[in-house]
Coordinates of C-alpha atoms in Angstrom, one line a residue:
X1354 CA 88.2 152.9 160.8
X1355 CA 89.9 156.0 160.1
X1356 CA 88.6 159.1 160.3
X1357 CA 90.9 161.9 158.3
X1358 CA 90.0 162.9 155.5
X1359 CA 91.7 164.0 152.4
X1360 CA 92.1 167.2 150.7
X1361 CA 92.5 168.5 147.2
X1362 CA 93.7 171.0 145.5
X1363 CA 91.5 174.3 145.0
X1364 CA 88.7 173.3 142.3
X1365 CA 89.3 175.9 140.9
X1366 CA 93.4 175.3 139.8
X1367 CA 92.8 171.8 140.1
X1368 CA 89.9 170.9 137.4
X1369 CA 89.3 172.3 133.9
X1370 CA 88.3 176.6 133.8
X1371 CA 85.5 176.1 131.7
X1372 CA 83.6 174.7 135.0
X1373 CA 82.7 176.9 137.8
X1374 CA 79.5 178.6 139.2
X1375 CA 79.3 181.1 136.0
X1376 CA 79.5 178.1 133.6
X1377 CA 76.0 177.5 131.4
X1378 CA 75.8 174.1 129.9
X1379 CA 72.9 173.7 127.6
X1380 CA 70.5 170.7 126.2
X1381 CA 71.4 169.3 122.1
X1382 CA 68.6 169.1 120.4
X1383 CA 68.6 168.5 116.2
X1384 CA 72.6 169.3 116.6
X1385 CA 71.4 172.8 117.7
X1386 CA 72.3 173.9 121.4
X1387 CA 69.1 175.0 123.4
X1388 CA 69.4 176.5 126.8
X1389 CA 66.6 177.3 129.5
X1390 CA 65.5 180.0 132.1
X1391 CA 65.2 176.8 134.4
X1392 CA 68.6 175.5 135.5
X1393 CA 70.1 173.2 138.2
X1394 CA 73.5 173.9 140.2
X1395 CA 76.0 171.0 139.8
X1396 CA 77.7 170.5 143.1
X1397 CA 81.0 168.6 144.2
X1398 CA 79.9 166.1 147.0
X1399 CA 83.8 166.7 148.4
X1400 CA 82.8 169.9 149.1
X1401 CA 79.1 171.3 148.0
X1402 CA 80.4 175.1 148.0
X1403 CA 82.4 174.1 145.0
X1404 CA 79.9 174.8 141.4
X1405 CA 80.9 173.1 138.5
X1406 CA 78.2 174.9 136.5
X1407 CA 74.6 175.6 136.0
X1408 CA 72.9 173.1 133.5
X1409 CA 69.6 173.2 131.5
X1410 CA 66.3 171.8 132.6
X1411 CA 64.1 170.4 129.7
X1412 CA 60.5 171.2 130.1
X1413 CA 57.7 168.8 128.3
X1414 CA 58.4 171.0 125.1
X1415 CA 61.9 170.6 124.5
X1416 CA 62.0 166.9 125.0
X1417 CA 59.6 166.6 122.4
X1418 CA 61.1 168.4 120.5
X1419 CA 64.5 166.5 120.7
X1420 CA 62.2 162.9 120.1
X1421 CA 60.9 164.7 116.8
X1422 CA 64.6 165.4 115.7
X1423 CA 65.6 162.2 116.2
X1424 CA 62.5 160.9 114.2
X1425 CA 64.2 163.1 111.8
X1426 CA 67.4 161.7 111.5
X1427 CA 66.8 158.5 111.8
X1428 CA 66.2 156.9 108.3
X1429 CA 69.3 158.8 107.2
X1430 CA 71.3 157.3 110.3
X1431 CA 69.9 153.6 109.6
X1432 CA 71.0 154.0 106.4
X1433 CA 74.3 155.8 106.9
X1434 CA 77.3 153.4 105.8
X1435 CA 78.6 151.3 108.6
X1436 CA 82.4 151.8 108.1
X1437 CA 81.7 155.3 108.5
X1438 CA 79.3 154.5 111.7
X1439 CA 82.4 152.8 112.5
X1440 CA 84.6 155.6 112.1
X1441 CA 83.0 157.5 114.5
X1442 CA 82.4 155.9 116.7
X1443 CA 86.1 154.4 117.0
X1444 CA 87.4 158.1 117.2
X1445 CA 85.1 158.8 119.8
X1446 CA 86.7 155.9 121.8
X1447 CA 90.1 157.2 121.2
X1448 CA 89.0 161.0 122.3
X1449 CA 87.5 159.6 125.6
X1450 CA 90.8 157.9 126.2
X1451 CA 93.1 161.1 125.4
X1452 CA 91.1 163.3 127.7
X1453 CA 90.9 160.2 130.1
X1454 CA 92.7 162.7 133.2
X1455 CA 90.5 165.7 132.3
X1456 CA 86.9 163.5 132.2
X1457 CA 88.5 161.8 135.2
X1458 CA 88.8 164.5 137.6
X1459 CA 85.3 166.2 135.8
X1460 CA 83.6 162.2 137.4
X1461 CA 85.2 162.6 140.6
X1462 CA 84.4 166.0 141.3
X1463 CA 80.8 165.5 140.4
X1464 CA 80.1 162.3 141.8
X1465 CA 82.5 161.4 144.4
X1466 CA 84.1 158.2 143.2
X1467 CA 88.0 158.6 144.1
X1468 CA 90.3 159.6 141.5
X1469 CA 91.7 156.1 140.3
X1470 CA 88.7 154.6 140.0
X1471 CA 86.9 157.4 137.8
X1472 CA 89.8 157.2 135.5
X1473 CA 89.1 153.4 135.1
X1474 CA 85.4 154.2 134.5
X1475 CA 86.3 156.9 131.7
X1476 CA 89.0 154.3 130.5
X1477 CA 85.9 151.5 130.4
X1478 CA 83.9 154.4 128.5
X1479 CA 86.9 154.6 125.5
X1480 CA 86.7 150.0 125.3
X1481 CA 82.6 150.2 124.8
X1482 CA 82.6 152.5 121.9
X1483 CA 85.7 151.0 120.3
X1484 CA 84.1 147.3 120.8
X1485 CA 81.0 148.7 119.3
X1486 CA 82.7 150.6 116.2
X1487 CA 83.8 146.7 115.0
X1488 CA 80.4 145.6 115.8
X1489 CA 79.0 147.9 113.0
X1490 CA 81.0 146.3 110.9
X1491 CA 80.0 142.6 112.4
X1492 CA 76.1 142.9 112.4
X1493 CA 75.9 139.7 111.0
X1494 CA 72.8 137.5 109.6
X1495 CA 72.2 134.1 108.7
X1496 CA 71.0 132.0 105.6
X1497 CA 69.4 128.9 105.7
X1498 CA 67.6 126.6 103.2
X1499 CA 63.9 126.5 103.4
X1500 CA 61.8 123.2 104.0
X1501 CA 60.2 124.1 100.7
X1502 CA 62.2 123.6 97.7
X1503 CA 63.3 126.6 96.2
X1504 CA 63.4 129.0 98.8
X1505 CA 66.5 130.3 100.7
X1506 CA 65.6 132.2 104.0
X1507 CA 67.4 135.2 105.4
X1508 CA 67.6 136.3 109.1
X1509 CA 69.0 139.8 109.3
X1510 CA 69.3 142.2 112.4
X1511 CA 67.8 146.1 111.5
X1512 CA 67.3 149.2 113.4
X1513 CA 64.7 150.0 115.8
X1514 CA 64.6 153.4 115.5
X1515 CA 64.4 156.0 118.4
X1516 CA 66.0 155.1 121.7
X1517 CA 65.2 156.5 124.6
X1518 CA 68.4 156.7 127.2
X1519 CA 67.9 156.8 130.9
X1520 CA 71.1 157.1 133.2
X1521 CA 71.9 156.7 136.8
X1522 CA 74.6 159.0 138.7
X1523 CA 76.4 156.3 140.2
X1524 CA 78.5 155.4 136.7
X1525 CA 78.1 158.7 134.7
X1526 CA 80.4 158.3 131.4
X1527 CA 80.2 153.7 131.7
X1528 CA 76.8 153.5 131.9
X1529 CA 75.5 156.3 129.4
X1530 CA 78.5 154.7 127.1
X1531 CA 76.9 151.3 127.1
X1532 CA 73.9 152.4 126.2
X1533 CA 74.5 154.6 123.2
X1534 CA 77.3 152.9 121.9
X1535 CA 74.8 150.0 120.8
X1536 CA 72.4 152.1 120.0
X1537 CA 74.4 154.3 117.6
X1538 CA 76.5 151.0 116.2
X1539 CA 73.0 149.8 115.3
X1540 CA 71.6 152.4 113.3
X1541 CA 68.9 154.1 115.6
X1542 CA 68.8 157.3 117.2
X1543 CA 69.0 158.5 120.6
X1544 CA 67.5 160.9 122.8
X1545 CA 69.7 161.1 126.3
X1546 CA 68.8 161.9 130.1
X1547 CA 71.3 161.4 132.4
X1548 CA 71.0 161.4 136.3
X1549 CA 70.4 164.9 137.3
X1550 CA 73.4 164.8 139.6
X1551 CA 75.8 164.2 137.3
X1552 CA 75.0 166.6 134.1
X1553 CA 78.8 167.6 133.8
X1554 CA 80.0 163.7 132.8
X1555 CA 77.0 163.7 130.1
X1556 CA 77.4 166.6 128.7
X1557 CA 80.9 165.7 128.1
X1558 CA 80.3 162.5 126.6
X1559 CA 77.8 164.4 123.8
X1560 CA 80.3 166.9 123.1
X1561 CA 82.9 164.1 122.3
X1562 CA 80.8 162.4 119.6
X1563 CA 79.8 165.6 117.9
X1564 CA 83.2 166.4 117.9
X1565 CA 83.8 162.8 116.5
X1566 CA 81.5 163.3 113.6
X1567 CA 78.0 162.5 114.8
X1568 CA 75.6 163.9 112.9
X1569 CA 72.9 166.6 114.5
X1570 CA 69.6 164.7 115.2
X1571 CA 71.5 161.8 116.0
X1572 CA 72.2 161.8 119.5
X1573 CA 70.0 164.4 121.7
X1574 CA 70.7 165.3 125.2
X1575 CA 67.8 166.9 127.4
X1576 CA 68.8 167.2 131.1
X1577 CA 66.6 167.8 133.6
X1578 CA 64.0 166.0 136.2
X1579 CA 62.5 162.4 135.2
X1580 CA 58.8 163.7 136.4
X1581 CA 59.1 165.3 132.7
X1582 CA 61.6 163.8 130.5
X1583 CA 61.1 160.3 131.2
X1584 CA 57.3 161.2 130.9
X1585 CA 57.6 161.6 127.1
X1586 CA 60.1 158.7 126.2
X1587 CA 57.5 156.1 128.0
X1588 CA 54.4 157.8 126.2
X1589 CA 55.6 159.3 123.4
X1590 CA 54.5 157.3 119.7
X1591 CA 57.5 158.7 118.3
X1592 CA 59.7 156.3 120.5
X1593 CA 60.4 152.8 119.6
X1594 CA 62.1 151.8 122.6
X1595 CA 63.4 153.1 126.4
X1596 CA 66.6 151.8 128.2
X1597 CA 66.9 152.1 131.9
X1598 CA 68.7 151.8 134.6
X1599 CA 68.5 152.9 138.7
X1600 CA 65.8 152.5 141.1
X1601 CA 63.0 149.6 141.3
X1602 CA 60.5 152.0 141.9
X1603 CA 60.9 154.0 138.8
X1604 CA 62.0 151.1 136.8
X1605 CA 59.0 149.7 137.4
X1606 CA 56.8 153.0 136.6
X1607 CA 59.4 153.1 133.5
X1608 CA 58.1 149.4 132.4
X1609 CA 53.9 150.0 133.6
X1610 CA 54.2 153.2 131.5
X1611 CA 56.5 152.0 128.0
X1612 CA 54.8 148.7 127.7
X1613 CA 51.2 150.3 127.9
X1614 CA 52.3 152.4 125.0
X1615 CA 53.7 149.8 123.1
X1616 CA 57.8 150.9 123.7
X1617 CA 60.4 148.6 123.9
X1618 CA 61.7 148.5 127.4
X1619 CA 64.7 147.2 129.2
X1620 CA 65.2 148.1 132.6
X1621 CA 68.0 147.6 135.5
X1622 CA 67.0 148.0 138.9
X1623 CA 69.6 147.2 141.3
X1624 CA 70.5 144.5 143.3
X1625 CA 71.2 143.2 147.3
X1626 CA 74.1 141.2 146.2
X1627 CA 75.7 138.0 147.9
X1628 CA 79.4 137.3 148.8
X1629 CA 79.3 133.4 149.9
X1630 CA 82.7 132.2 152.4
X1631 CA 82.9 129.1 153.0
X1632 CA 85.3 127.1 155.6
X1633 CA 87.4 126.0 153.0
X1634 CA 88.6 129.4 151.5
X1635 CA 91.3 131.3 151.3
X1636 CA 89.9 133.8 154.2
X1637 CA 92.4 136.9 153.2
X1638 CA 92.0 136.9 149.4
X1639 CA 88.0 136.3 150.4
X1640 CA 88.5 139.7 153.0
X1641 CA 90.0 142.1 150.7
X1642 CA 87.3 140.9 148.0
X1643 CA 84.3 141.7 150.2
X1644 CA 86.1 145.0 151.0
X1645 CA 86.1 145.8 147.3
X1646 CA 82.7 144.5 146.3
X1647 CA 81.0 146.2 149.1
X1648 CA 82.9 149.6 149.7
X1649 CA 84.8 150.7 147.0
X1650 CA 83.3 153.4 144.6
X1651 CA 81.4 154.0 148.3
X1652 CA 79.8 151.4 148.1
X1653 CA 77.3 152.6 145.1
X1654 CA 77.4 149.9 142.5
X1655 CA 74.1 148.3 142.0
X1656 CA 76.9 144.6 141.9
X1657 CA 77.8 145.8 145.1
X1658 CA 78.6 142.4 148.0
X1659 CA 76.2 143.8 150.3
X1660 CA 75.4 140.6 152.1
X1661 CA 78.4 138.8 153.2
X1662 CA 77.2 135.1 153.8
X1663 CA 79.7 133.1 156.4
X1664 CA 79.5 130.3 157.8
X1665 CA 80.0 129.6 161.7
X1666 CA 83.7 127.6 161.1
X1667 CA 85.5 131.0 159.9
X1668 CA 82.9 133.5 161.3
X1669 CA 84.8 134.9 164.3
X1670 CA 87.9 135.0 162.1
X1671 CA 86.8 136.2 158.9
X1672 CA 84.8 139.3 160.3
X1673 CA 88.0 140.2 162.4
X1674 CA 89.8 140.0 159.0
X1675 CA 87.3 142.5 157.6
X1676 CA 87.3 145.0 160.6
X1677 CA 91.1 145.1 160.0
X1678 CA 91.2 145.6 156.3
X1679 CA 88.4 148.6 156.9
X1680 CA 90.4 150.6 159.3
X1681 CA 92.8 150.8 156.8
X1682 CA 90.6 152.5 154.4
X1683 CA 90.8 156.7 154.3
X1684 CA 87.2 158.4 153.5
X1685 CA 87.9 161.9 151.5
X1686 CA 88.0 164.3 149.0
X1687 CA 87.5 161.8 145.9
X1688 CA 90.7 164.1 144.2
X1689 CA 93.0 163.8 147.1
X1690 CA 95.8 161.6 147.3
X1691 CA 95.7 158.7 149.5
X1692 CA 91.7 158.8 149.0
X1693 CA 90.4 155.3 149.1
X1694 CA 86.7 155.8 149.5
X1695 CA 85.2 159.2 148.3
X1696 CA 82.1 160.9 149.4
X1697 CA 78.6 159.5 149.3
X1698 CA 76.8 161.5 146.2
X1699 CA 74.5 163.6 147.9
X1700 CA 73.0 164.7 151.3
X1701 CA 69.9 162.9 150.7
X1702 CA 72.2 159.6 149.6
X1703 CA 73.9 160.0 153.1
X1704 CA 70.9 160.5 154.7
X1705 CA 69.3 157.4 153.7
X1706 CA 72.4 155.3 154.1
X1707 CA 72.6 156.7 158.0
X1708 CA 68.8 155.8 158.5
X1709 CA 69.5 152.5 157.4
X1710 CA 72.4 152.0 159.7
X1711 CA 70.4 153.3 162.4
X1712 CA 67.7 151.1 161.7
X1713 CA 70.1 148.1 161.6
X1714 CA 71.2 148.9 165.2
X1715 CA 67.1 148.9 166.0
X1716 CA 67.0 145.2 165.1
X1717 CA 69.9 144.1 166.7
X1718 CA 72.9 144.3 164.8
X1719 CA 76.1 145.4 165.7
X1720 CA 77.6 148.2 163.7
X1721 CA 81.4 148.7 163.0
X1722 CA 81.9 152.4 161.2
X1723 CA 79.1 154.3 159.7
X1724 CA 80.2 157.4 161.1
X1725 CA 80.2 161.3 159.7
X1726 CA 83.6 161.9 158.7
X1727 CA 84.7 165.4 159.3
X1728 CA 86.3 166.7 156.1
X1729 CA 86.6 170.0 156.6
X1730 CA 84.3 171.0 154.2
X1731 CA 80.5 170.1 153.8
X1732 CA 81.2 167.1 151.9
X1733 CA 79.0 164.3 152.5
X1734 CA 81.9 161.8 153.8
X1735 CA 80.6 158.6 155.3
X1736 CA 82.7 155.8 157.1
X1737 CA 81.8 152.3 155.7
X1738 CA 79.6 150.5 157.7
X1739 CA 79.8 146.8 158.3
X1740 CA 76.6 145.2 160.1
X1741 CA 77.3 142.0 162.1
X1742 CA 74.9 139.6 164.2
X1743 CA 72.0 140.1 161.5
X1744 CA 69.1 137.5 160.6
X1745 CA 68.5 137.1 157.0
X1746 CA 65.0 138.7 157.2
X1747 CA 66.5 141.8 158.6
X1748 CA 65.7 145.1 156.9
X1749 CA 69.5 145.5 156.4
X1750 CA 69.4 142.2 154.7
X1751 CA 66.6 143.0 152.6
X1752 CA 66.7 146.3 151.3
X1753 CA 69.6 147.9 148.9
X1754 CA 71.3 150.5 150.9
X1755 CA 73.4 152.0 147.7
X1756 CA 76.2 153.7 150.1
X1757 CA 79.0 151.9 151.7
X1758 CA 77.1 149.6 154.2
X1759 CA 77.4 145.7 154.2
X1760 CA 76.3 143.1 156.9
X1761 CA 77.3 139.6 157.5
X1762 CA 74.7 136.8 158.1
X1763 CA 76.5 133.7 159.8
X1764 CA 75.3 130.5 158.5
X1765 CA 76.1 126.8 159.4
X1766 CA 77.0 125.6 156.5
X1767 CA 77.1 125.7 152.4
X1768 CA 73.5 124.4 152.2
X1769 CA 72.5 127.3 153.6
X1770 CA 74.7 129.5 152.8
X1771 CA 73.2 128.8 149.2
X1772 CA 69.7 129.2 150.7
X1773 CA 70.4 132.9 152.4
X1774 CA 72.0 134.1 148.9
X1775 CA 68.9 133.3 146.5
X1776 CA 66.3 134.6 149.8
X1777 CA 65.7 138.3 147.9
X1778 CA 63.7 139.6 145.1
X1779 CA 66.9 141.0 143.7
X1780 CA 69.4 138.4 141.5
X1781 CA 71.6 140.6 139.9
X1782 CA 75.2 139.3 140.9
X1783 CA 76.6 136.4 143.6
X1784 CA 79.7 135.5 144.5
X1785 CA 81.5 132.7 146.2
X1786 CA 84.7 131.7 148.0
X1787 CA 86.1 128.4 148.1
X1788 CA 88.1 125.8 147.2
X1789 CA 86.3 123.1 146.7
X1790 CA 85.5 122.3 143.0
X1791 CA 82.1 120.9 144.0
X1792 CA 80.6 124.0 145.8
X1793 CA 81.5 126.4 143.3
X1794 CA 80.5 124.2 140.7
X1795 CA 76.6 123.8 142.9
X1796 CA 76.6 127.7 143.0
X1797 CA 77.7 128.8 139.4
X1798 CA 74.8 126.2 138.8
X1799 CA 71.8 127.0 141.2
X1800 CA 72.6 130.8 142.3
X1801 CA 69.8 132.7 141.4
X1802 CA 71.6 135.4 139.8
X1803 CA 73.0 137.0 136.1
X1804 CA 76.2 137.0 136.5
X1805 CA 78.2 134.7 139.3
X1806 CA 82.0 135.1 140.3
X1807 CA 84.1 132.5 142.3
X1808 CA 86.9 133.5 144.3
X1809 CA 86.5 136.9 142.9
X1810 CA 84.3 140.0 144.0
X1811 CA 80.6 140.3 142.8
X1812 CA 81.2 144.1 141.1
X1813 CA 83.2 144.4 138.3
X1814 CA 82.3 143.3 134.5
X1815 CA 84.5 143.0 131.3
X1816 CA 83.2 145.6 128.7
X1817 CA 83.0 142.4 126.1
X1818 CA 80.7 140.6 128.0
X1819 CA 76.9 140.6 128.5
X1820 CA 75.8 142.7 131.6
X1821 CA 72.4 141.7 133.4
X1822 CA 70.3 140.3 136.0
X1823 CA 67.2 137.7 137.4
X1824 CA 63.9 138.2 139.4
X1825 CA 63.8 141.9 140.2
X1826 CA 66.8 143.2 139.3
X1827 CA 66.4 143.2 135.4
X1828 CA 63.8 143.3 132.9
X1829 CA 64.0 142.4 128.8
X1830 CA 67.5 141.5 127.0
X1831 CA 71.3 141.7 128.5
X1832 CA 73.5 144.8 128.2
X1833 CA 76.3 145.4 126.7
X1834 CA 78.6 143.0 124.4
X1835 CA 77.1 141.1 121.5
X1836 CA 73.9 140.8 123.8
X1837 CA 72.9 144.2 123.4
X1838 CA 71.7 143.4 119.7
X1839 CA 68.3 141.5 120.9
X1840 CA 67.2 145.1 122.5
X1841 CA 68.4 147.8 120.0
X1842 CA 67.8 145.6 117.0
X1843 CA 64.4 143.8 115.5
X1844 CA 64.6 140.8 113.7
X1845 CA 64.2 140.2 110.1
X1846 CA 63.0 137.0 107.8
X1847 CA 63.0 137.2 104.1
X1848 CA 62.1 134.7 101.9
X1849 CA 63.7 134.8 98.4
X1850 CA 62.6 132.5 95.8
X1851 CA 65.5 132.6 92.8
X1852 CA 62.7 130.6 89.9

């Protein structure tokens, strides 16, 4: 595992003036900004001395304040013309692509996902609003004859109304993009709270769809702590529905408190994700996609391959493949060149992901990595940590870690490799590697899971496709893609008798 750490050029040259200690980035509420006495510091986990700006906290007022301007706006939005919906939200897909280097190094520096890989997430950003510009113009119904003679029946797709947006820190422009894109494309009108960790990435993303036409009371951003804001969007009778995504325990307090108030809820809540290799496989191609899956992006991808299933044939072999492939790996700055795994996104994060690896050595497993990395600054660098020897009922086995730890469970053979995979409350993503036609056919059939890859790594989605999971790790309809209608749209029969 290798220990240096990258370096990148001061912040302050490197990144984009308008951030730095003295920056003040306010809440949007009714298209009007709105500031507050109450502010949080954004920090670079590369280096926590480096400020990219103090940004607003909401209190119970303002948020209530931004639900009743989107009230406001939203008959006019529902009924604003959809090539003009489309218009906007197609040039806010080609704005996030321009500025793809600038929002780029504004995700890296904020979060911590290396350089490359935060320009692919801002890239992904710029493909879900231009896919959901056309699907303004593709909100398609359908008309059937009645059984009774005479009638015709229509099925059309309208508006809910006001959204609620909840984001995690762990894909700040992606996931915040997948939300609103739908929810804008479809007429209805958003109130925002992103992750409190990554304001700067949010606050970006707003700007850009002003800027692209949106119209004030249409999109609302309140930043601040989810004690308060997500308090009002799951009580509040002015919302018609809350999207969510991050931890079980709040997703759950998310669903408890929506549904009791009669909101619309859809909820994803992680997952403890398995990567099957079988005898059969092709072992290197197999390696380098359980190093992707589990410790690229550090590892904090709720499709993370956190439990790498092998069975006894290729054990030995494969997990000496691994070891080699992870010392090749150099933990830094997330800016720097030659970065392959940036910094875990806060001290608490890395504090939680070392407890866990200790915790894994208390029941017996054997850890490779997992070490401090010194950086030279205060940045919260972790080596990735592979857990080996494990049972399947180990804590390591059972919990999501969210930071660049995996463990391997050796099994004797497919049967229960299958068996070990499905044994969680989680069923987000699972993935397989082998050659034989039959087992992958079994396991695309009877893994308990959303979304299933073969020979391919279990993070990683097309923007055109749906997004979701099983059991624990999702709640209500799919994400993203044509999917995204059942949540942000209610259905609609009418009856039309001609005489």
């Amino acid at each position: 595992m290798t220990q240096n750490s990258q370096t990148a050029a001061d912040p302050q040259t490197a990144a984009d003036p308008q951030y730095g200690p003295d920056a003040v980035f306010d809440n949007l509420i009714g298209g009007e900004r709105r500031g507050s006495e109450d502010r949080s510091l954004n920090r670079n986990p590369s280096d926590p001395s480096d400020v990219l700006g103090q940004y607003a906290r909401a209190d119970e007022a303002t948020v209530r304040d931004a639900v009743s301007a989107a009230r406001a706006a939203a008959a006019g939005w529902a009924e604003f013309p959809a090539q003009q919906r489309f218009a906007i939200l197609d040039t806010a897909g080609s704005l996030i692509a321009e500025r793809a280097d600038e929002l780029a190094d504004l995700l890296a520096r904020e979060e911590g996902k290396q350089l490359t890989e935060a320009r692919g997430e801002v890239l992904r950003a710029s493909q879900i609003f231009k896919f959901f510009a056309g699907e303004t113009v593709r909100n398609t119904g359908e008309i059937i004859d009645s059984v009774r003679p005479g009638l015709v029946a229509e099925m059309t797709h309208e508006p809910i109304g006001v959204i609620g947006i909840i984001t995690p820190w762990n894909f700040p422009i992606a996931i915040p993009a997948w939300k609103i894109a739908p929810a804008l494309a479809y007429g209805n009108t958003v109130v925002f709270k992103p992750a409190e960790l990554v304001p700067g990435s949010a606050c970006a993303l707003v700007d850009i769809l002003v800027e692209a036409g949106l119209p004030g009371g249409v999109l609302n951003l309140v930043m601040g702590p989810g004690r308060v804001v997500g308090e009002v969007l799951t009580t509040s009778a002015e919302v018609d529905a809350v999207t969510f995504t991050g931890s079980v325990s709040v997703g759950q307090g998310v669903i408890a408190a929506a549904s009791a108030n009669g909101i619309r809820v859809q909820c994803e809540m992680g997952g403890k994700n398995p990567l099957v290799v079988l005898g059969d496989a092709d072992l290197d191609a197999a390696a380098e996609a359980a190093v992707n899956g589990a410790f690229y992006s550090t590892g904090q991808r709720c499709t993370a391959s956190s439990r790498i299933i092998v069975t006894s044939d290729v054990h030995d072999e494969f997990v000496a493949l691994l070891k080699d492939k992870m010392a090749t790996l150099t933990v830094g700055d997330a800016r720097a060149e030659g970065t392959v795994i940036g910094p875990v996104v806060s001290e608490s994060q890395l504090e939680q992901d070392l407890e866990y690896i200790d915790r894994a050595r208390s029941e017996g497993g054997d850890v490779t990595g997992g070490e401090r990395v010194d950086g030279g600054t205060d940045g919260y660098f972790l080596s990735p940590a592979l857990v080996t020897g494990t049972k399947r009922g180990d804590t390591i086995n059972t919990d999501e870690v969210f930071g660049p730890v995996a463990s391997v469970i050796e099994v004797a053979d497919y049967d229960e490799a299958l068996a070990v995979a499905n044994d969680t409350e989680f069923g987000l993503s699972a993935g397989i590697f082998t050659s034989s036609l039959k087992y992958s056919t079994h396991f695309k059939r009877y893994a308990q899971a959303g979304m299933v890859m073969v020979n391919a790594p279990t993070a990683g989605v097309d923007y055109h496709v749906s997004f979701g999971g099983r059991k624990g790790s999702s709640y209500g309809p799919r994400e993203q893609a044509r999917a995204a209608r059942e949540f942000y749209t209610v259905h609609k029969t009418a009856y039309i008798n001609a005489g």
